[in-house]
Every structure is written in structure tokens, then in C-alpha cells.
């Protein structure tokens, strides 16, 4: 990797992490992830966000600093916009390398510096409106942005270049390689990053949509020319585009979702799958697009992304030992935690010797405030009359989705 210049004194540094590890110990990252840091070289030198000792990230950081003519020990200020260990895990070791560095974070961040890394001295709390003058015409202004997605989060803004260092806000999964700016990727590559931005948002940030909106409101008076997040692409051709995308995702909670159905299904011996086919035929009859996700075969991370954007949900599962099919119970629990709320939904499924999934399902979705069509359940193999009912229910679901989306 190499250091890229945002301006003649501001550098983008990043480590690409290609790993079998799960992000946050939960989410797969088949395209990896970048850990972005930023160097601001005034008369004093600031580094914005650090790394975790993961996939060679500290060595990459040191090498890229060197390309910018800076050693680890030269840095005067370490600005920690966010304390989650993907950006700070190497902090204690770095402090040993550079004991004079002053650490800046919000007051809550200072507490986390202590609890995670036992570092107390040389740590300064900053708040909205505070400014760090680095000389040579460069300043960092701090804007608290609590709960995007941790409570200590802040954004840093350099006014002479209009660079917003936004930490996790406006970030994405996916490695960058030798390019970091939006104008260096073609439309196909940007579409792939868009998919990974939605997955990142739905997995990491979705529970905090209200706080995303509040953070964006705080940017109203700023002339943002570059959005520089801590993961993924740096946006300089269309800085507003990524902000608007995040706002759109945040608004999915209230409506404006895509005119699509996300199908989440599991089947033990093919009987629920057979009924599902009839419902999907009905959805197709009405011309509504859909995505298909089988549990537990597909990781819930990817299901969340499609469920998050879709107005319609079709949940298909058999009864398993008097209750829900267990992998579906996990997905529904994630839907509650990640605010997949207020959807138009249908549940179907078979049972063997007795039902039971319905009761547990209805309890699970009660807090989600879904608008549910009447479920269809059947014993064993669905007969022709059941298949026809299922097909009609698929049409009803599609029509309800179109109505909810105003079409
Ligand atoms: Fe990228 Fe919330 O840490």
C-alpha cells in the first residue's frame, strides 16, 4: 500500500485486511476491509485514527508514514475519533514507541482509552467546537457524533481543505488496493462498494439510524469537499453522494424502502421449499423483484443487507421440535436488534407431526411492528389446493409491497 495525498499536507494511509476472521467477531468479510488512518502535517503532526495489530496493519502504517517523511515517533497528536479496537487495538504498543504523543478523544473516549489500554497520562478530552491548531494553516475541528455507532464517537474536520475525517460514518467493507479515491474506481467497482456499504451499514450502524441523521445535521454549516472515513473509499468527486446514501439507509426505518421482497427460507426435507416455490411464482406474477437467502447456508450478514433495504419479507420455515427452525430464530433476533422494522411480511411453512413455529414466530416479530399477511401452514407435503393458496398469497404479498411503496 502507499500513502496518497488528499492535499499537499494531508495523507491517506490504509492497511488492507484480507482474512478469514470475522469483523467484530460476527460478520464475514470475503472482500476484506481497509483500516484507514490520516496524517495531517502542519508545523505539528497529527495522526487521525490508529490500527489494530491485524493482518500486518501496524507495519503498513509505519511504511506509509515513512513515504510521507514521518516516523512513528514524530507524531505529536493522535486523534482517536472512535475507540473500537479495529482503530485502536495497537494503541498501548504505539504509546511505548512514541511516549510523547498526546492522545485526543471525547470525554467518553478518554474513559475507553483507560479501560481498554490502561493509558491515562497525556490524554486530552475534546468536545464539539474545540479546535487543534497544527500550524501551517491547518486545523482540526472536532464534532461529537455520539452513537455512530459507539457513544464516544466524534468527527474531525480540516477547514482549509474541507476534509471530513468521519471514522465509521460513511464507511464500507472491502479492500482498496492501490487506489483510495472514488474517482479512481470504475462504475462496476463502485457498485460493488455500494453493496458492501449497505452490508456494512446494516451490520454495524443500522441500530443507530437516528444518530446518523443527527450527525449529518451537524455537518450543515461545513463546506465538506472530501469525506475520509475509517473504512473504504475516500469520496472527493462526489462527497455528498456517500452522505446521502447513509441518510437513505437511515430513512429505511421510516419508509421509502425498495419495492422488493427479501425471501429468507429454510427447509429440512423439501416440503417448505416446495410451498415456497408457489409463493415465489405469485410474487413473479406481480412483477416484484426478490432476493433469496437460505438459512443456515447463507450467513445472516448478507441477509441483513437485503432485508434492510426491502419493503417485503417472506419468511419460510418448518416447525422444528414444536418451535421455529433454529437458524431462522437467530435471523429474526438480528432483525430486531438491527431495526428491520415496519415491513410488509408473510410467513409460510410445513410441519411434521404438530405445528408450533407460529406461536414462537409471532412472539419474535411482535416488537418489529411488521404488517403481516395471514400465514399459511400445512402438514407434510403441500397438496394442490395449498399450492394454489400459497401462489395467491405470494401475489397478495407483492401487491401489498407495491402499495406500501406507492406503486
Ligand atoms: Fe471501525 Fe466501529 O470501528
mmCIF file of C-alpha atoms and ligand atoms in Angstrom:
data_model
loop_
_atom_site.group_PDB
_atom_site.id
_atom_site.type_symbol
_atom_site.label_atom_id
_atom_site.label_comp_id
_atom_site.label_asym_id
_atom_site.label_seq_id
_atom_site.Cartn_x
_atom_site.Cartn_y
_atom_site.Cartn_z
ATOM 1 C CA UNK A 1 0.000 0.000 0.000
ATOM 2 C CA UNK A 2 1.116 3.569 -0.398
ATOM 3 C CA UNK A 3 0.378 6.932 1.114
ATOM 4 C CA UNK A 4 -1.985 9.025 -1.021
ATOM 5 C CA UNK A 5 -2.183 12.806 -0.866
ATOM 6 C CA UNK A 6 -5.529 14.411 -0.163
ATOM 7 C CA UNK A 7 -3.742 17.762 -0.226
ATOM 8 C CA UNK A 8 -0.037 18.633 -0.076
ATOM 9 C CA UNK A 9 -0.024 18.236 3.717
ATOM 10 C CA UNK A 10 -2.773 15.671 4.270
ATOM 11 C CA UNK A 11 -2.167 11.992 3.519
ATOM 12 C CA UNK A 12 -4.482 8.995 3.368
ATOM 13 C CA UNK A 13 -2.923 5.831 4.786
ATOM 14 C CA UNK A 14 -4.544 2.435 4.838
ATOM 15 C CA UNK A 15 -3.998 -1.228 5.570
ATOM 16 C CA UNK A 16 -5.975 -3.758 3.552
ATOM 17 C CA UNK A 17 -7.042 -6.671 5.723
ATOM 18 C CA UNK A 18 -7.635 -9.953 3.902
ATOM 19 C CA UNK A 19 -8.654 -12.501 6.487
ATOM 20 C CA UNK A 20 -10.818 -15.466 7.390
ATOM 21 C CA UNK A 21 -11.535 -13.637 10.666
ATOM 22 C CA UNK A 22 -14.981 -12.221 11.187
ATOM 23 C CA UNK A 23 -15.337 -8.445 11.555
ATOM 24 C CA UNK A 24 -16.428 -7.694 15.125
ATOM 25 C CA UNK A 25 -16.205 -11.474 15.594
ATOM 26 C CA UNK A 26 -19.555 -11.796 13.755
ATOM 27 C CA UNK A 27 -19.537 -10.555 10.156
ATOM 28 C CA UNK A 28 -17.737 -12.262 7.233
ATOM 29 C CA UNK A 29 -15.603 -10.019 5.027
ATOM 30 C CA UNK A 30 -14.909 -12.003 1.843
ATOM 31 C CA UNK A 31 -13.637 -8.847 0.111
ATOM 32 C CA UNK A 32 -11.654 -7.841 3.205
ATOM 33 C CA UNK A 33 -11.743 -4.422 4.792
ATOM 34 C CA UNK A 34 -9.449 -1.403 4.874
ATOM 35 C CA UNK A 35 -8.324 0.304 8.045
ATOM 36 C CA UNK A 36 -7.839 3.958 7.092
ATOM 37 C CA UNK A 37 -5.745 6.479 9.015
ATOM 38 C CA UNK A 38 -4.889 10.047 8.068
ATOM 39 C CA UNK A 39 -1.774 12.122 8.503
ATOM 40 C CA UNK A 40 -2.049 15.903 8.808
ATOM 41 C CA UNK A 41 1.360 17.603 8.616
ATOM 42 C CA UNK A 42 1.346 21.137 9.885
ATOM 43 C CA UNK A 43 4.167 22.513 11.983
ATOM 44 C CA UNK A 44 2.827 19.922 14.392
ATOM 45 C CA UNK A 45 1.898 16.460 13.118
ATOM 46 C CA UNK A 46 -1.388 14.719 13.791
ATOM 47 C CA UNK A 47 -2.368 11.133 13.028
ATOM 48 C CA UNK A 48 -6.108 10.511 12.869
ATOM 49 C CA UNK A 49 -7.163 7.012 13.904
ATOM 50 C CA UNK A 50 -4.791 4.132 14.521
ATOM 51 C CA UNK A 51 -4.996 0.427 13.678
ATOM 52 C CA UNK A 52 -5.363 -2.932 15.319
ATOM 53 C CA UNK A 53 -2.464 -5.390 15.155
ATOM 54 C CA UNK A 54 -4.303 -7.341 12.458
ATOM 55 C CA UNK A 55 -3.088 -8.561 9.083
ATOM 56 C CA UNK A 56 0.142 -6.566 9.267
ATOM 57 C CA UNK A 57 -1.629 -3.226 9.753
ATOM 58 C CA UNK A 58 0.986 -1.620 12.089
ATOM 59 C CA UNK A 59 3.798 -2.386 9.607
ATOM 60 C CA UNK A 60 1.703 -0.974 6.739
ATOM 61 C CA UNK A 61 1.043 2.167 8.757
ATOM 62 C CA UNK A 62 4.729 2.615 9.551
ATOM 63 C CA UNK A 63 5.734 2.115 5.889
ATOM 64 C CA UNK A 64 3.170 4.612 4.590
ATOM 65 C CA UNK A 65 4.126 7.192 7.208
ATOM 66 C CA UNK A 66 7.693 6.765 6.037
ATOM 67 C CA UNK A 67 6.635 7.520 2.444
ATOM 68 C CA UNK A 68 5.250 10.793 3.791
ATOM 69 C CA UNK A 69 8.553 11.503 5.553
ATOM 70 C CA UNK A 70 7.249 10.804 9.050
ATOM 71 C CA UNK A 71 8.361 8.277 11.658
ATOM 72 C CA UNK A 72 6.023 6.768 14.221
ATOM 73 C CA UNK A 73 7.868 8.678 16.938
ATOM 74 C CA UNK A 74 7.471 12.040 15.132
ATOM 75 C CA UNK A 75 3.731 12.304 15.664
ATOM 76 C CA UNK A 76 2.645 14.995 18.133
ATOM 77 C CA UNK A 77 -1.077 14.243 18.341
ATOM 78 C CA UNK A 78 -3.042 11.027 17.947
ATOM 79 C CA UNK A 79 -6.693 11.877 17.317
ATOM 80 C CA UNK A 80 -8.988 8.972 18.122
ATOM 81 C CA UNK A 81 -12.372 9.620 16.562
ATOM 82 C CA UNK A 82 -13.614 6.247 17.797
ATOM 83 C CA UNK A 83 -12.270 3.739 20.291
ATOM 84 C CA UNK A 84 -13.429 0.436 18.817
ATOM 85 C CA UNK A 85 -10.318 -1.749 18.748
ATOM 86 C CA UNK A 86 -10.172 -2.083 14.943
ATOM 87 C CA UNK A 87 -8.876 1.511 15.101
ATOM 88 C CA UNK A 88 -7.117 1.454 18.459
ATOM 89 C CA UNK A 89 -6.017 -2.107 19.227
ATOM 90 C CA UNK A 90 -2.368 -1.184 18.682
ATOM 91 C CA UNK A 91 -2.565 1.841 20.994
ATOM 92 C CA UNK A 92 -0.649 0.557 24.028
ATOM 93 C CA UNK A 93 2.205 -0.674 21.845
ATOM 94 C CA UNK A 94 2.241 2.566 19.853
ATOM 95 C CA UNK A 95 2.375 4.608 23.042
ATOM 96 C CA UNK A 96 5.501 2.681 24.049
ATOM 97 C CA UNK A 97 7.073 3.545 20.680
ATOM 98 C CA UNK A 98 6.074 7.205 20.972
ATOM 99 C CA UNK A 99 5.613 8.084 24.670
ATOM 100 C CA UNK A 100 5.362 11.823 23.951
ATOM 101 C CA UNK A 101 2.335 11.575 21.676
ATOM 102 C CA UNK A 102 -0.738 13.337 23.067
ATOM 103 C CA UNK A 103 -3.990 11.420 22.588
ATOM 104 C CA UNK A 104 -7.180 13.366 21.852
ATOM 105 C CA UNK A 105 -10.651 11.863 22.171
ATOM 106 C CA UNK A 106 -14.051 12.804 23.528
ATOM 107 C CA UNK A 107 -14.542 12.601 27.305
ATOM 108 C CA UNK A 108 -16.206 9.217 26.857
ATOM 109 C CA UNK A 109 -13.341 8.225 24.577
ATOM 110 C CA UNK A 110 -10.821 9.129 27.269
ATOM 111 C CA UNK A 111 -12.599 6.683 29.609
ATOM 112 C CA UNK A 112 -12.306 3.964 26.979
ATOM 113 C CA UNK A 113 -8.597 4.704 26.398
ATOM 114 C CA UNK A 114 -8.171 3.948 30.076
ATOM 115 C CA UNK A 115 -10.405 0.878 30.244
ATOM 116 C CA UNK A 116 -9.112 -0.774 27.066
ATOM 117 C CA UNK A 117 -5.430 0.240 27.176
ATOM 118 C CA UNK A 118 -4.737 1.442 30.752
ATOM 119 C CA UNK A 119 -3.347 4.672 29.281
ATOM 120 C CA UNK A 120 -4.083 7.718 31.446
ATOM 121 C CA UNK A 121 -1.295 10.273 31.048
ATOM 122 C CA UNK A 122 -1.102 12.518 28.009
ATOM 123 C CA UNK A 123 -4.750 12.014 27.111
ATOM 124 C CA UNK A 124 -6.914 15.075 26.427
ATOM 125 C CA UNK A 125 -10.694 15.243 26.197
ATOM 126 C CA UNK A 126 -12.099 17.398 23.382
ATOM 127 C CA UNK A 127 -15.667 18.370 22.569
ATOM 128 C CA UNK A 128 -17.699 19.939 19.796
ATOM 129 C CA UNK A 129 -16.293 23.369 18.957
ATOM 130 C CA UNK A 130 -12.774 22.608 20.147
ATOM 131 C CA UNK A 131 -10.001 23.186 17.644
ATOM 132 C CA UNK A 132 -6.449 21.882 17.349
ATOM 133 C CA UNK A 133 -4.135 24.318 15.550
ATOM 134 C CA UNK A 134 -1.363 22.400 13.806
ATOM 135 C CA UNK A 135 0.284 25.450 12.226
ATOM 136 C CA UNK A 136 0.978 25.962 8.512
ATOM 137 C CA UNK A 137 -2.672 26.924 8.084
ATOM 138 C CA UNK A 138 -4.018 23.534 9.199
ATOM 139 C CA UNK A 139 -6.523 22.996 11.977
ATOM 140 C CA UNK A 140 -8.668 20.161 13.192
ATOM 141 C CA UNK A 141 -12.137 20.973 14.453
ATOM 142 C CA UNK A 142 -13.972 18.356 16.475
ATOM 143 C CA UNK A 143 -17.649 17.438 16.232
ATOM 144 C CA UNK A 144 -19.113 14.931 18.657
ATOM 145 C CA UNK A 145 -21.277 12.345 16.887
ATOM 146 C CA UNK A 146 -22.383 10.025 19.680
ATOM 147 C CA UNK A 147 -23.708 6.584 18.827
ATOM 148 C CA UNK A 148 -22.460 6.398 15.266
ATOM 149 C CA UNK A 149 -22.117 3.682 16.370
ATOM 150 C CA UNK A 150 -20.366 3.860 19.772
ATOM 151 C CA UNK A 151 -21.166 6.607 22.296
ATOM 152 C CA UNK A 152 -17.709 8.207 22.267
ATOM 153 C CA UNK A 153 -17.579 8.802 18.513
ATOM 154 C CA UNK A 154 -16.566 12.144 17.031
ATOM 155 C CA UNK A 155 -15.761 13.520 13.597
ATOM 156 C CA UNK A 156 -12.755 15.709 12.807
ATOM 157 C CA UNK A 157 -12.828 18.438 10.151
ATOM 158 C CA UNK A 158 -9.952 20.281 8.500
ATOM 159 C CA UNK A 159 -11.428 23.574 7.222
ATOM 160 C CA UNK A 160 -8.736 24.797 4.805
ATOM 161 C CA UNK A 161 -9.200 21.691 2.627
ATOM 162 C CA UNK A 162 -12.785 20.825 3.599
ATOM 163 C CA UNK A 163 -11.713 17.332 4.651
ATOM 164 C CA UNK A 164 -14.068 15.464 6.962
ATOM 165 C CA UNK A 165 -12.474 12.582 8.850
ATOM 166 C CA UNK A 166 -15.664 10.698 9.609
ATOM 167 C CA UNK A 167 -14.454 7.456 11.182
ATOM 168 C CA UNK A 168 -17.025 4.642 10.797
ATOM 169 C CA UNK A 169 -19.655 7.017 9.437
ATOM 170 C CA UNK A 170 -19.764 6.743 5.616
ATOM 171 C CA UNK A 171 -17.554 3.640 5.710
ATOM 172 C CA UNK A 172 -17.748 0.327 3.871
ATOM 173 C CA UNK A 173 -16.385 -3.200 3.846
ATOM 174 C CA UNK A 174 -13.948 -4.060 1.048
ATOM 175 C CA UNK A 175 -10.244 -3.609 0.450
ATOM 176 C CA UNK A 176 -8.895 -0.714 -1.605
ATOM 177 C CA UNK A 177 -5.615 -1.909 -3.119
ATOM 178 C CA UNK A 178 -3.539 0.875 -4.623
ATOM 179 C CA UNK A 179 -6.482 3.223 -5.164
ATOM 180 C CA UNK A 180 -8.378 5.068 -2.451
ATOM 181 C CA UNK A 181 -10.460 7.843 -4.106
ATOM 182 C CA UNK A 182 -13.927 7.490 -5.640
ATOM 183 C CA UNK A 183 -12.690 8.934 -8.965
ATOM 184 C CA UNK A 184 -10.144 6.099 -9.287
ATOM 185 C CA UNK A 185 -12.742 3.305 -9.467
ATOM 186 C CA UNK A 186 -14.957 2.432 -12.438
ATOM 187 C CA UNK A 187 -18.733 2.214 -12.191
ATOM 188 C CA UNK A 188 -18.737 -1.572 -11.696
ATOM 189 C CA UNK A 189 -16.255 -1.323 -8.844
ATOM 190 C CA UNK A 190 -18.252 1.481 -7.257
ATOM 191 C CA UNK A 191 -21.415 -0.644 -7.468
ATOM 192 C CA UNK A 192 -19.631 -3.433 -5.615
ATOM 193 C CA UNK A 193 -18.566 -0.947 -2.932
ATOM 194 C CA UNK A 194 -22.175 0.267 -2.789
ATOM 195 C CA UNK A 195 -23.296 -3.286 -1.985
ATOM 196 C CA UNK A 196 -20.626 -3.569 0.664
ATOM 197 C CA UNK A 197 -21.569 -0.144 2.051
ATOM 198 C CA UNK A 198 -25.148 -1.301 2.556
ATOM 199 C CA UNK A 199 -23.960 -4.534 4.169
ATOM 200 C CA UNK A 200 -21.595 -2.580 6.414
ATOM 201 C CA UNK A 201 -24.378 -0.164 7.363
ATOM 202 C CA UNK A 202 -26.958 -2.890 8.022
ATOM 203 C CA UNK A 203 -24.492 -4.968 10.052
ATOM 204 C CA UNK A 204 -22.677 -2.254 12.017
ATOM 205 C CA UNK A 205 -24.602 1.012 12.061
ATOM 206 C CA UNK A 206 -28.284 0.162 11.467
ATOM 207 C CA UNK A 207 -29.304 0.211 15.136
ATOM 208 C CA UNK A 208 -28.277 3.871 15.267
ATOM 209 C CA UNK A 209 -30.071 5.414 12.283
ATOM 210 C CA UNK A 210 -31.444 8.299 14.327
ATOM 211 C CA UNK A 211 -27.913 9.223 15.389
ATOM 212 C CA UNK A 212 -26.683 9.034 11.798
ATOM 213 C CA UNK A 213 -29.284 11.655 10.889
ATOM 214 C CA UNK A 214 -28.226 13.836 13.816
ATOM 215 C CA UNK A 215 -24.559 13.573 12.818
ATOM 216 C CA UNK A 216 -25.371 14.624 9.254
ATOM 217 C CA UNK A 217 -27.349 17.609 10.578
ATOM 218 C CA UNK A 218 -24.188 18.750 12.371
ATOM 219 C CA UNK A 219 -22.391 18.969 9.020
ATOM 220 C CA UNK A 220 -24.853 21.561 7.711
ATOM 221 C CA UNK A 221 -22.534 24.553 8.152
ATOM 222 C CA UNK A 222 -19.408 22.868 6.824
ATOM 223 C CA UNK A 223 -18.044 23.064 3.293
ATOM 224 C CA UNK A 224 -17.176 19.375 3.029
ATOM 225 C CA UNK A 225 -15.075 18.693 -0.083
ATOM 226 C CA UNK A 226 -13.637 15.315 0.936
ATOM 227 C CA UNK A 227 -15.253 12.588 3.046
ATOM 228 C CA UNK A 228 -12.488 10.448 4.527
ATOM 229 C CA UNK A 229 -13.902 7.502 6.505
ATOM 230 C CA UNK A 230 -12.014 4.920 8.507
ATOM 231 C CA UNK A 231 -13.073 2.051 6.216
ATOM 232 C CA UNK A 232 -13.388 2.031 2.445
ATOM 233 C CA UNK A 233 -13.302 4.641 -0.296
ATOM 234 C CA UNK A 234 -12.433 8.324 0.203
ATOM 235 C CA UNK A 235 -15.036 10.474 -1.515
ATOM 236 C CA UNK A 236 -13.727 13.616 -3.251
ATOM 237 C CA UNK A 237 -15.523 13.640 -6.625
ATOM 238 C CA UNK A 238 -18.958 13.291 -5.035
ATOM 239 C CA UNK A 239 -18.574 13.790 -1.275
ATOM 240 C CA UNK A 240 -22.295 14.389 -0.842
ATOM 241 C CA UNK A 241 -23.158 11.091 -2.532
ATOM 242 C CA UNK A 242 -21.974 8.871 0.314
ATOM 243 C CA UNK A 243 -23.605 11.155 2.902
ATOM 244 C CA UNK A 244 -26.919 10.935 1.029
ATOM 245 C CA UNK A 245 -26.567 7.172 0.767
ATOM 246 C CA UNK A 246 -26.177 6.911 4.535
ATOM 247 C CA UNK A 247 -29.181 9.191 5.020
ATOM 248 C CA UNK A 248 -31.208 6.981 2.687
ATOM 249 C CA UNK A 249 -30.255 3.896 4.681
ATOM 250 C CA UNK A 250 -31.169 5.675 7.915
ATOM 251 C CA UNK A 251 -34.550 6.616 6.437
ATOM 252 C CA UNK A 252 -35.409 2.964 5.671
ATOM 253 C CA UNK A 253 -36.585 2.803 9.255
ATOM 254 C CA UNK A 254 -39.435 5.201 8.484
ATOM 255 C CA UNK A 255 -40.334 4.150 4.919
ATOM 256 C CA UNK A 256 -39.029 4.763 1.433
ATOM 257 C CA UNK A 257 -37.735 1.215 1.254
ATOM 258 C CA UNK A 258 -37.108 -0.582 -2.028
ATOM 259 C CA UNK A 259 -40.017 -2.198 -3.882
ATOM 260 C CA UNK A 260 -38.579 -5.665 -3.357
ATOM 261 C CA UNK A 261 -39.163 -8.822 -1.356
ATOM 262 C CA UNK A 262 -36.349 -10.397 0.633
ATOM 263 C CA UNK A 263 -37.051 -14.119 0.901
ATOM 264 C CA UNK A 264 -35.483 -15.866 3.874
ATOM 265 C CA UNK A 265 -36.058 -19.589 3.913
ATOM 266 C CA UNK A 266 -35.035 -22.860 5.472
ATOM 267 C CA UNK A 267 -36.265 -26.356 4.718
ATOM 268 C CA UNK A 268 -35.469 -29.748 6.260
ATOM 269 C CA UNK A 269 -36.798 -32.227 3.698
ATOM 270 C CA UNK A 270 -38.012 -30.020 0.843
ATOM 271 C CA UNK A 271 -41.644 -29.560 1.897
ATOM 272 C CA UNK A 272 -41.359 -25.929 2.956
ATOM 273 C CA UNK A 273 -39.197 -25.394 -0.138
ATOM 274 C CA UNK A 274 -41.963 -26.800 -2.355
ATOM 275 C CA UNK A 275 -44.503 -24.397 -0.855
ATOM 276 C CA UNK A 276 -42.046 -21.544 -1.171
ATOM 277 C CA UNK A 277 -41.814 -22.149 -4.910
ATOM 278 C CA UNK A 278 -45.536 -21.467 -5.252
ATOM 279 C CA UNK A 279 -45.295 -18.192 -3.286
ATOM 280 C CA UNK A 280 -42.365 -17.052 -5.410
ATOM 281 C CA UNK A 281 -44.415 -17.826 -8.541
ATOM 282 C CA UNK A 282 -47.088 -15.497 -7.157
ATOM 283 C CA UNK A 283 -44.539 -12.744 -6.480
ATOM 284 C CA UNK A 284 -43.279 -13.118 -10.046
ATOM 285 C CA UNK A 285 -46.868 -12.909 -11.344
ATOM 286 C CA UNK A 286 -46.976 -9.374 -9.926
ATOM 287 C CA UNK A 287 -43.555 -8.400 -11.297
ATOM 288 C CA UNK A 288 -41.952 -7.542 -7.961
ATOM 289 C CA UNK A 289 -38.209 -8.274 -7.704
ATOM 290 C CA UNK A 290 -36.985 -10.515 -4.928
ATOM 291 C CA UNK A 291 -33.780 -11.852 -3.392
ATOM 292 C CA UNK A 292 -33.414 -15.388 -1.979
ATOM 293 C CA UNK A 293 -31.445 -16.353 1.109
ATOM 294 C CA UNK A 294 -31.373 -19.829 2.576
ATOM 295 C CA UNK A 295 -30.615 -20.364 6.256
ATOM 296 C CA UNK A 296 -28.351 -21.579 7.707
ATOM 297 C CA UNK A 297 -26.463 -21.988 4.412
ATOM 298 C CA UNK A 298 -26.023 -18.243 3.911
ATOM 299 C CA UNK A 299 -24.566 -16.011 6.572
ATOM 300 C CA UNK A 300 -27.020 -13.644 8.236
ATOM 301 C CA UNK A 301 -24.722 -10.710 7.418
ATOM 302 C CA UNK A 302 -25.811 -10.864 3.762
ATOM 303 C CA UNK A 303 -29.455 -11.484 4.654
ATOM 304 C CA UNK A 304 -29.470 -8.345 6.781
ATOM 305 C CA UNK A 305 -28.326 -6.203 3.862
ATOM 306 C CA UNK A 306 -31.184 -7.277 1.579
ATOM 307 C CA UNK A 307 -33.769 -7.332 4.373
ATOM 308 C CA UNK A 308 -32.712 -3.852 5.439
ATOM 309 C CA UNK A 309 -33.500 -2.267 2.087
ATOM 310 C CA UNK A 310 -36.595 -4.335 1.167
ATOM 311 C CA UNK A 311 -40.188 -3.375 1.912
ATOM 312 C CA UNK A 312 -41.331 -7.000 1.710
ATOM 313 C CA UNK A 313 -40.197 -10.004 3.704
ATOM 314 C CA UNK A 314 -41.155 -13.615 3.074
ATOM 315 C CA UNK A 315 -40.200 -15.917 5.931
ATOM 316 C CA UNK A 316 -40.434 -19.611 5.048
ATOM 317 C CA UNK A 317 -39.504 -22.284 7.597
ATOM 318 C CA UNK A 318 -40.739 -25.560 9.024
ATOM 319 C CA UNK A 319 -41.693 -26.193 12.618
ATOM 320 C CA UNK A 320 -38.738 -27.801 14.382
ATOM 321 C CA UNK A 321 -39.378 -29.594 17.690
ATOM 322 C CA UNK A 322 -42.533 -27.554 18.418
ATOM 323 C CA UNK A 323 -40.778 -24.265 17.670
ATOM 324 C CA UNK A 324 -39.187 -22.232 14.878
ATOM 325 C CA UNK A 325 -36.464 -23.632 12.663
ATOM 326 C CA UNK A 326 -33.486 -22.627 14.875
ATOM 327 C CA UNK A 327 -31.399 -20.736 12.276
ATOM 328 C CA UNK A 328 -34.442 -18.593 11.482
ATOM 329 C CA UNK A 329 -34.803 -17.718 15.160
ATOM 330 C CA UNK A 330 -31.267 -16.260 15.010
ATOM 331 C CA UNK A 331 -32.072 -14.221 11.898
ATOM 332 C CA UNK A 332 -35.270 -12.837 13.423
ATOM 333 C CA UNK A 333 -33.390 -11.888 16.567
ATOM 334 C CA UNK A 334 -30.902 -9.969 14.400
ATOM 335 C CA UNK A 335 -33.809 -8.278 12.604
ATOM 336 C CA UNK A 336 -34.983 -6.954 15.964
ATOM 337 C CA UNK A 337 -31.519 -5.839 17.068
ATOM 338 C CA UNK A 338 -30.692 -4.194 13.712
ATOM 339 C CA UNK A 339 -34.069 -2.463 13.364
ATOM 340 C CA UNK A 340 -35.540 -4.318 10.397
ATOM 341 C CA UNK A 341 -38.851 -2.869 11.497
ATOM 342 C CA UNK A 342 -42.181 -1.881 9.937
ATOM 343 C CA UNK A 343 -42.032 -4.262 6.974
ATOM 344 C CA UNK A 344 -44.753 -5.981 4.941
ATOM 345 C CA UNK A 345 -44.348 -9.671 5.755
ATOM 346 C CA UNK A 346 -45.657 -13.159 5.086
ATOM 347 C CA UNK A 347 -44.727 -16.393 6.843
ATOM 348 C CA UNK A 348 -45.255 -19.883 5.486
ATOM 349 C CA UNK A 349 -44.049 -23.338 6.456
ATOM 350 C CA UNK A 350 -44.720 -27.026 6.869
ATOM 351 C CA UNK A 351 -44.914 -29.150 9.985
ATOM 352 C CA UNK A 352 -44.468 -32.851 10.571
ATOM 353 C CA UNK A 353 -46.452 -34.273 13.467
ATOM 354 C CA UNK A 354 -47.533 -30.998 15.053
ATOM 355 C CA UNK A 355 -47.079 -27.241 14.477
ATOM 356 C CA UNK A 356 -45.639 -24.718 16.899
ATOM 357 C CA UNK A 357 -43.473 -22.348 14.853
ATOM 358 C CA UNK A 358 -46.377 -19.897 14.538
ATOM 359 C CA UNK A 359 -46.560 -19.094 18.254
ATOM 360 C CA UNK A 360 -42.832 -18.527 18.688
ATOM 361 C CA UNK A 361 -42.655 -16.584 15.404
ATOM 362 C CA UNK A 362 -45.458 -14.242 16.402
ATOM 363 C CA UNK A 363 -43.755 -13.566 19.726
ATOM 364 C CA UNK A 364 -40.448 -12.913 17.961
ATOM 365 C CA UNK A 365 -41.861 -10.421 15.460
ATOM 366 C CA UNK A 366 -44.145 -8.556 17.869
ATOM 367 C CA UNK A 367 -41.546 -5.849 18.597
ATOM 368 C CA UNK A 368 -40.781 -5.442 14.877
ATOM 369 C CA UNK A 369 -44.211 -3.988 14.093
ATOM 370 C CA UNK A 370 -44.488 -5.790 10.773
ATOM 371 C CA UNK A 371 -47.686 -5.597 8.774
ATOM 372 C CA UNK A 372 -48.313 -9.336 8.319
ATOM 373 C CA UNK A 373 -50.433 -11.193 5.813
ATOM 374 C CA UNK A 374 -52.216 -14.320 7.041
ATOM 375 C CA UNK A 375 -49.710 -17.175 7.419
ATOM 376 C CA UNK A 376 -50.055 -20.423 5.537
ATOM 377 C CA UNK A 377 -49.054 -23.675 7.242
ATOM 378 C CA UNK A 378 -49.550 -27.249 6.148
ATOM 379 C CA UNK A 379 -48.815 -30.785 7.315
ATOM 380 C CA UNK A 380 -46.150 -32.689 5.406
ATOM 381 C CA UNK A 381 -46.220 -32.222 1.628
ATOM 382 C CA UNK A 382 -48.358 -29.305 0.332
ATOM 383 C CA UNK A 383 -51.316 -30.514 -1.766
ATOM 384 C CA UNK A 384 -52.572 -28.771 -4.895
ATOM 385 C CA UNK A 385 -55.104 -26.644 -3.033
ATOM 386 C CA UNK A 386 -52.385 -25.452 -0.624
ATOM 387 C CA UNK A 387 -50.048 -24.675 -3.501
ATOM 388 C CA UNK A 388 -52.729 -22.587 -5.163
ATOM 389 C CA UNK A 389 -53.362 -20.759 -1.867
ATOM 390 C CA UNK A 390 -49.636 -20.138 -1.497
ATOM 391 C CA UNK A 391 -49.390 -18.747 -5.016
ATOM 392 C CA UNK A 392 -52.271 -16.399 -4.310
ATOM 393 C CA UNK A 393 -50.634 -15.342 -1.019
ATOM 394 C CA UNK A 394 -47.474 -14.538 -2.991
ATOM 395 C CA UNK A 395 -49.495 -12.275 -5.270
ATOM 396 C CA UNK A 396 -51.065 -10.615 -2.215
ATOM 397 C CA UNK A 397 -47.650 -10.023 -0.668
ATOM 398 C CA UNK A 398 -46.342 -8.467 -3.883
ATOM 399 C CA UNK A 399 -49.400 -6.237 -4.203
ATOM 400 C CA UNK A 400 -49.060 -5.134 -0.575
ATOM 401 C CA UNK A 401 -45.399 -4.285 -1.184
ATOM 402 C CA UNK A 402 -46.296 -2.237 -4.249
ATOM 403 C CA UNK A 403 -48.982 -0.417 -2.276
ATOM 404 C CA UNK A 404 -46.606 0.335 0.603
ATOM 405 C CA UNK A 405 -44.099 1.697 -1.922
ATOM 406 C CA UNK A 406 -46.730 3.842 -3.605
ATOM 407 C CA UNK A 407 -46.851 1.959 -6.900
HETATM 408 FE FE1 LIG B 1 -14.436 0.604 12.524
HETATM 409 FE FE2 LIG B 1 -16.670 0.894 14.985
HETATM 410 O O1 LIG B 1 -14.988 0.557 14.275
#
